[in-house]
Amino acid sequence: MSPKDQGVAAVVAAGVAGTVTVADSFIGVWVGRRQVRDQAKVEHEQWLRGQRQEAFVDFLALWDEAVTQLDERTLNEYEIEILDQEDVWDTANEAVAEQMHRDRIPVARAAERVTMLGPRPVALAATAMMDALEDLATGIGAQYIPPEEGSGRGLGMYWQAQETSSARREAFVAEATKPLQTAPDTKQPSGT
């Protein structure tokens, strides 16, 4: 091999080495970016899972408290007799309706947070629970309508609403458990 051929071979070897080095650099940058993006996604999913868990637990606690408070407003025969004797149905009805409205406000706010954090099946289950809470409140409110107006005391409606609300609570817990037990997937969009 002549010295000229050796020089050309050295230049070609240097060019190939440079090209390989540049290609390795681009591959390294691409792999590094991918790792950073995947790590950020996993961290976001972990943060979201924590936010969801907190929102789901808070919602259930407030909902259970509201249901308990509604149960406490169920009239017994003694209370009905007193309301009849003193003819204070209208006052009792207004007071109970106002209190029940105030009791449901924190639950509604917690449901909004659940809806914002998702996922959609959990948000829909929370909405169904809020509907059941409204049905419970309607059943309680019907008990406070004076007997001469034909309320029928609303107990049948209330007991049916209680059964429905229990089923909807179970459905919410089942749906809420799914996203909390699923590992982050870097292939899917965040927040699903």
mmCIF file of C-alpha atoms in Angstrom:
data_model
loop_
_atom_site.group_PDB
_atom_site.id
_atom_site.type_symbol
_atom_site.label_atom_id
_atom_site.label_comp_id
_atom_site.label_asym_id
_atom_site.label_seq_id
_atom_site.Cartn_x
_atom_site.Cartn_y
_atom_site.Cartn_z
ATOM 1 C CA MET A 1 0.000 0.000 0.000
ATOM 2 C CA SER A 2 1.352 3.342 -0.995
ATOM 3 C CA PRO A 3 1.699 6.239 1.404
ATOM 4 C CA LYS A 4 -1.037 8.055 -0.518
ATOM 5 C CA ASP A 5 -3.404 5.083 -0.089
ATOM 6 C CA GLN A 6 -2.510 4.896 3.584
ATOM 7 C CA GLY A 7 -3.419 8.592 3.987
ATOM 8 C CA VAL A 8 -6.720 8.114 2.232
ATOM 9 C CA ALA A 9 -7.421 5.051 4.406
ATOM 10 C CA ALA A 10 -6.600 7.084 7.539
ATOM 11 C CA VAL A 11 -8.944 9.915 6.454
ATOM 12 C CA VAL A 12 -11.729 7.427 5.656
ATOM 13 C CA ALA A 13 -11.177 5.654 9.001
ATOM 14 C CA ALA A 14 -11.283 8.996 10.821
ATOM 15 C CA GLY A 15 -14.486 9.954 8.952
ATOM 16 C CA VAL A 16 -16.147 6.652 9.803
ATOM 17 C CA ALA A 17 -15.062 6.975 13.443
ATOM 18 C CA GLY A 18 -16.419 10.530 13.552
ATOM 19 C CA THR A 19 -19.707 9.469 11.984
ATOM 20 C CA VAL A 20 -20.050 6.603 14.454
ATOM 21 C CA THR A 21 -19.272 8.979 17.335
ATOM 22 C CA VAL A 22 -21.898 11.493 16.166
ATOM 23 C CA ALA A 23 -24.451 8.700 15.648
ATOM 24 C CA ASP A 24 -23.681 7.352 19.139
ATOM 25 C CA SER A 25 -24.199 10.842 20.546
ATOM 26 C CA PHE A 26 -27.592 11.206 18.850
ATOM 27 C CA ILE A 27 -28.635 7.756 20.019
ATOM 28 C CA GLY A 28 -27.484 8.607 23.553
ATOM 29 C CA VAL A 29 -29.449 11.867 23.526
ATOM 30 C CA TRP A 30 -32.546 10.104 22.178
ATOM 31 C CA VAL A 31 -32.309 7.309 24.760
ATOM 32 C CA GLY A 32 -31.672 9.851 27.533
ATOM 33 C CA ARG A 33 -34.691 11.918 26.543
ATOM 34 C CA ARG A 34 -36.836 8.805 26.412
ATOM 35 C CA GLN A 35 -35.706 7.794 29.894
ATOM 36 C CA VAL A 36 -36.392 11.283 31.274
ATOM 37 C CA ARG A 37 -39.822 11.362 29.634
ATOM 38 C CA ASP A 38 -40.695 7.880 30.932
ATOM 39 C CA GLN A 39 -39.486 8.783 34.430
ATOM 40 C CA ALA A 40 -41.520 12.008 34.401
ATOM 41 C CA LYS A 41 -44.596 10.077 33.271
ATOM 42 C CA VAL A 42 -44.175 7.481 36.014
ATOM 43 C CA GLU A 43 -43.742 10.221 38.628
ATOM 44 C CA HIS A 44 -46.841 12.017 37.336
ATOM 45 C CA GLU A 45 -48.866 8.796 37.439
ATOM 46 C CA GLN A 46 -47.705 8.171 41.017
ATOM 47 C CA TRP A 47 -48.686 11.734 41.989
ATOM 48 C CA LEU A 48 -52.067 11.337 40.272
ATOM 49 C CA ARG A 49 -52.653 8.006 42.005
ATOM 50 C CA GLY A 50 -51.990 9.669 45.372
ATOM 51 C CA GLN A 51 -54.337 12.563 44.558
ATOM 52 C CA ARG A 52 -57.033 10.158 43.446
ATOM 53 C CA GLN A 53 -56.695 7.995 46.529
ATOM 54 C CA GLU A 54 -57.034 11.027 48.787
ATOM 55 C CA ALA A 55 -60.031 12.347 46.828
ATOM 56 C CA PHE A 56 -61.785 8.960 46.780
ATOM 57 C CA VAL A 57 -61.312 8.401 50.525
ATOM 58 C CA ASP A 58 -62.435 11.955 51.372
ATOM 59 C CA PHE A 59 -65.508 11.626 49.168
ATOM 60 C CA LEU A 60 -66.521 8.319 50.772
ATOM 61 C CA ALA A 61 -66.044 9.703 54.294
ATOM 62 C CA LEU A 62 -68.136 12.807 53.596
ATOM 63 C CA TRP A 63 -70.803 10.802 51.782
ATOM 64 C CA ASP A 64 -71.051 8.293 54.640
ATOM 65 C CA GLU A 65 -71.337 11.163 57.119
ATOM 66 C CA ALA A 66 -74.125 12.781 55.093
ATOM 67 C CA VAL A 67 -76.021 9.473 54.888
ATOM 68 C CA THR A 68 -75.687 9.036 58.654
ATOM 69 C CA GLN A 69 -77.021 12.551 59.211
ATOM 70 C CA LEU A 70 -79.961 11.825 56.919
ATOM 71 C CA ASP A 71 -80.693 8.625 58.848
ATOM 72 C CA GLU A 72 -80.805 10.639 62.060
ATOM 73 C CA ARG A 73 -83.544 12.831 60.573
ATOM 74 C CA THR A 74 -85.895 9.898 60.005
ATOM 75 C CA LEU A 75 -89.004 10.593 62.056
ATOM 76 C CA ASN A 76 -90.190 8.132 64.654
ATOM 77 C CA GLU A 77 -93.796 7.858 65.868
ATOM 78 C CA TYR A 78 -93.126 10.015 68.946
ATOM 79 C CA GLU A 79 -91.693 12.863 66.846
ATOM 80 C CA ILE A 80 -94.623 12.651 64.433
ATOM 81 C CA GLU A 81 -97.060 12.886 67.351
ATOM 82 C CA ILE A 82 -95.309 16.010 68.674
ATOM 83 C CA LEU A 83 -95.308 17.647 65.234
ATOM 84 C CA ASP A 84 -99.044 16.863 64.935
ATOM 85 C CA GLN A 85 -99.888 18.216 68.386
ATOM 86 C CA GLU A 86 -97.919 21.428 68.006
ATOM 87 C CA ASP A 87 -98.787 21.843 64.309
ATOM 88 C CA VAL A 88 -95.222 22.871 63.410
ATOM 89 C CA TRP A 89 -94.864 20.823 60.219
ATOM 90 C CA ASP A 90 -93.980 23.826 58.055
ATOM 91 C CA THR A 91 -91.264 25.033 60.437
ATOM 92 C CA ALA A 92 -89.832 21.527 60.803
ATOM 93 C CA ASN A 93 -89.917 20.991 57.035
ATOM 94 C CA GLU A 94 -88.031 24.240 56.330
ATOM 95 C CA ALA A 95 -85.446 23.619 59.051
ATOM 96 C CA VAL A 96 -84.749 20.063 57.919
ATOM 97 C CA ALA A 97 -84.574 21.030 54.240
ATOM 98 C CA GLU A 98 -82.089 23.815 54.988
ATOM 99 C CA GLN A 99 -79.921 21.591 57.179
ATOM 100 C CA MET A 100 -79.922 18.763 54.633
ATOM 101 C CA HIS A 101 -78.850 21.208 51.934
ATOM 102 C CA ARG A 102 -75.945 22.414 54.093
ATOM 103 C CA ASP A 103 -74.938 18.822 54.892
ATOM 104 C CA ARG A 104 -74.685 17.923 51.198
ATOM 105 C CA ILE A 105 -72.455 20.855 50.161
ATOM 106 C CA PRO A 106 -69.144 19.286 51.328
ATOM 107 C CA VAL A 107 -70.092 16.002 49.654
ATOM 108 C CA ALA A 108 -70.819 17.790 46.376
ATOM 109 C CA ARG A 109 -67.437 19.528 46.508
ATOM 110 C CA ALA A 110 -65.677 16.232 47.168
ATOM 111 C CA ALA A 111 -67.565 14.687 44.233
ATOM 112 C CA GLU A 112 -66.350 17.523 41.991
ATOM 113 C CA ARG A 113 -62.753 16.730 42.958
ATOM 114 C CA VAL A 114 -63.299 13.050 42.149
ATOM 115 C CA THR A 115 -64.780 14.063 38.795
ATOM 116 C CA MET A 116 -61.796 16.295 37.997
ATOM 117 C CA LEU A 117 -59.229 13.610 38.850
ATOM 118 C CA GLY A 118 -61.102 10.812 37.096
ATOM 119 C CA PRO A 119 -60.954 8.389 35.503
ATOM 120 C CA ARG A 120 -64.368 8.579 33.866
ATOM 121 C CA PRO A 121 -65.863 5.351 35.320
ATOM 122 C CA VAL A 122 -65.065 6.589 38.845
ATOM 123 C CA ALA A 123 -66.504 10.030 38.087
ATOM 124 C CA LEU A 124 -69.720 8.429 36.806
ATOM 125 C CA ALA A 125 -69.947 6.257 39.923
ATOM 126 C CA ALA A 126 -69.526 9.364 42.120
ATOM 127 C CA THR A 127 -72.309 11.098 40.195
ATOM 128 C CA ALA A 128 -74.558 8.070 40.746
ATOM 129 C CA MET A 129 -73.797 8.262 44.478
ATOM 130 C CA MET A 130 -74.747 11.947 44.529
ATOM 131 C CA ASP A 131 -78.043 11.074 42.815
ATOM 132 C CA ALA A 132 -78.671 8.429 45.494
ATOM 133 C CA LEU A 133 -77.942 10.997 48.205
ATOM 134 C CA GLU A 134 -80.525 13.315 46.668
ATOM 135 C CA ASP A 135 -83.047 10.462 46.637
ATOM 136 C CA LEU A 136 -82.358 9.832 50.326
ATOM 137 C CA ALA A 137 -82.865 13.515 51.090
ATOM 138 C CA THR A 138 -86.130 13.514 49.106
ATOM 139 C CA GLY A 139 -87.355 10.517 51.116
ATOM 140 C CA ILE A 140 -86.509 12.256 54.399
ATOM 141 C CA GLY A 141 -88.101 15.501 53.216
ATOM 142 C CA ALA A 142 -91.317 13.662 52.356
ATOM 143 C CA GLN A 143 -91.643 12.657 56.000
ATOM 144 C CA TYR A 144 -91.848 16.315 57.010
ATOM 145 C CA ILE A 145 -94.872 17.108 54.871
ATOM 146 C CA PRO A 146 -98.027 17.388 56.990
ATOM 147 C CA PRO A 147 -100.193 14.237 56.928
ATOM 148 C CA GLU A 148 -103.210 16.108 55.560
ATOM 149 C CA GLU A 149 -101.182 16.854 52.411
ATOM 150 C CA GLY A 150 -100.847 13.124 51.759
ATOM 151 C CA SER A 151 -97.105 12.610 52.191
ATOM 152 C CA GLY A 152 -97.439 8.997 53.249
ATOM 153 C CA ARG A 153 -94.422 9.721 55.435
ATOM 154 C CA GLY A 154 -92.027 8.889 52.607
ATOM 155 C CA LEU A 155 -90.529 5.923 54.452
ATOM 156 C CA GLY A 156 -91.006 3.520 51.553
ATOM 157 C CA MET A 157 -89.213 5.931 49.233
ATOM 158 C CA TYR A 158 -86.478 6.405 51.815
ATOM 159 C CA TRP A 159 -85.873 2.671 52.371
ATOM 160 C CA GLN A 160 -85.705 2.072 48.615
ATOM 161 C CA ALA A 161 -83.235 4.939 48.273
ATOM 162 C CA GLN A 162 -81.142 3.405 51.057
ATOM 163 C CA GLU A 163 -80.886 0.104 49.196
ATOM 164 C CA THR A 164 -79.953 1.906 45.986
ATOM 165 C CA SER A 165 -77.381 4.070 47.740
ATOM 166 C CA SER A 166 -75.670 1.025 49.279
ATOM 167 C CA ALA A 167 -75.382 -0.600 45.852
ATOM 168 C CA ARG A 168 -74.025 2.600 44.317
ATOM 169 C CA ARG A 169 -71.462 2.955 47.104
ATOM 170 C CA GLU A 170 -70.239 -0.590 46.423
ATOM 171 C CA ALA A 171 -70.005 0.191 42.696
ATOM 172 C CA PHE A 172 -67.989 3.333 43.433
ATOM 173 C CA VAL A 173 -65.541 1.423 45.629
ATOM 174 C CA ALA A 174 -65.102 -1.207 42.909
ATOM 175 C CA GLU A 175 -64.423 1.428 40.235
ATOM 176 C CA ALA A 176 -62.173 3.516 42.496
ATOM 177 C CA THR A 177 -60.029 0.506 43.353
ATOM 178 C CA LYS A 178 -59.098 -0.204 39.732
ATOM 179 C CA PRO A 179 -56.951 2.886 38.973
ATOM 180 C CA LEU A 180 -55.304 2.694 42.388
ATOM 181 C CA GLN A 181 -54.117 -0.858 41.832
ATOM 182 C CA THR A 182 -52.850 -0.414 38.274
ATOM 183 C CA ALA A 183 -49.148 0.194 37.666
ATOM 184 C CA PRO A 184 -48.180 3.207 35.517
ATOM 185 C CA ASP A 185 -47.961 2.465 31.795
ATOM 186 C CA THR A 186 -45.468 4.606 29.875
ATOM 187 C CA LYS A 187 -47.050 3.578 26.577
ATOM 188 C CA GLN A 188 -50.470 5.140 27.380
ATOM 189 C CA PRO A 189 -51.289 8.837 27.697
ATOM 190 C CA SER A 190 -51.119 10.179 31.227
ATOM 191 C CA GLY A 191 -54.226 10.260 33.421
ATOM 192 C CA THR A 192 -56.165 7.328 31.986
#
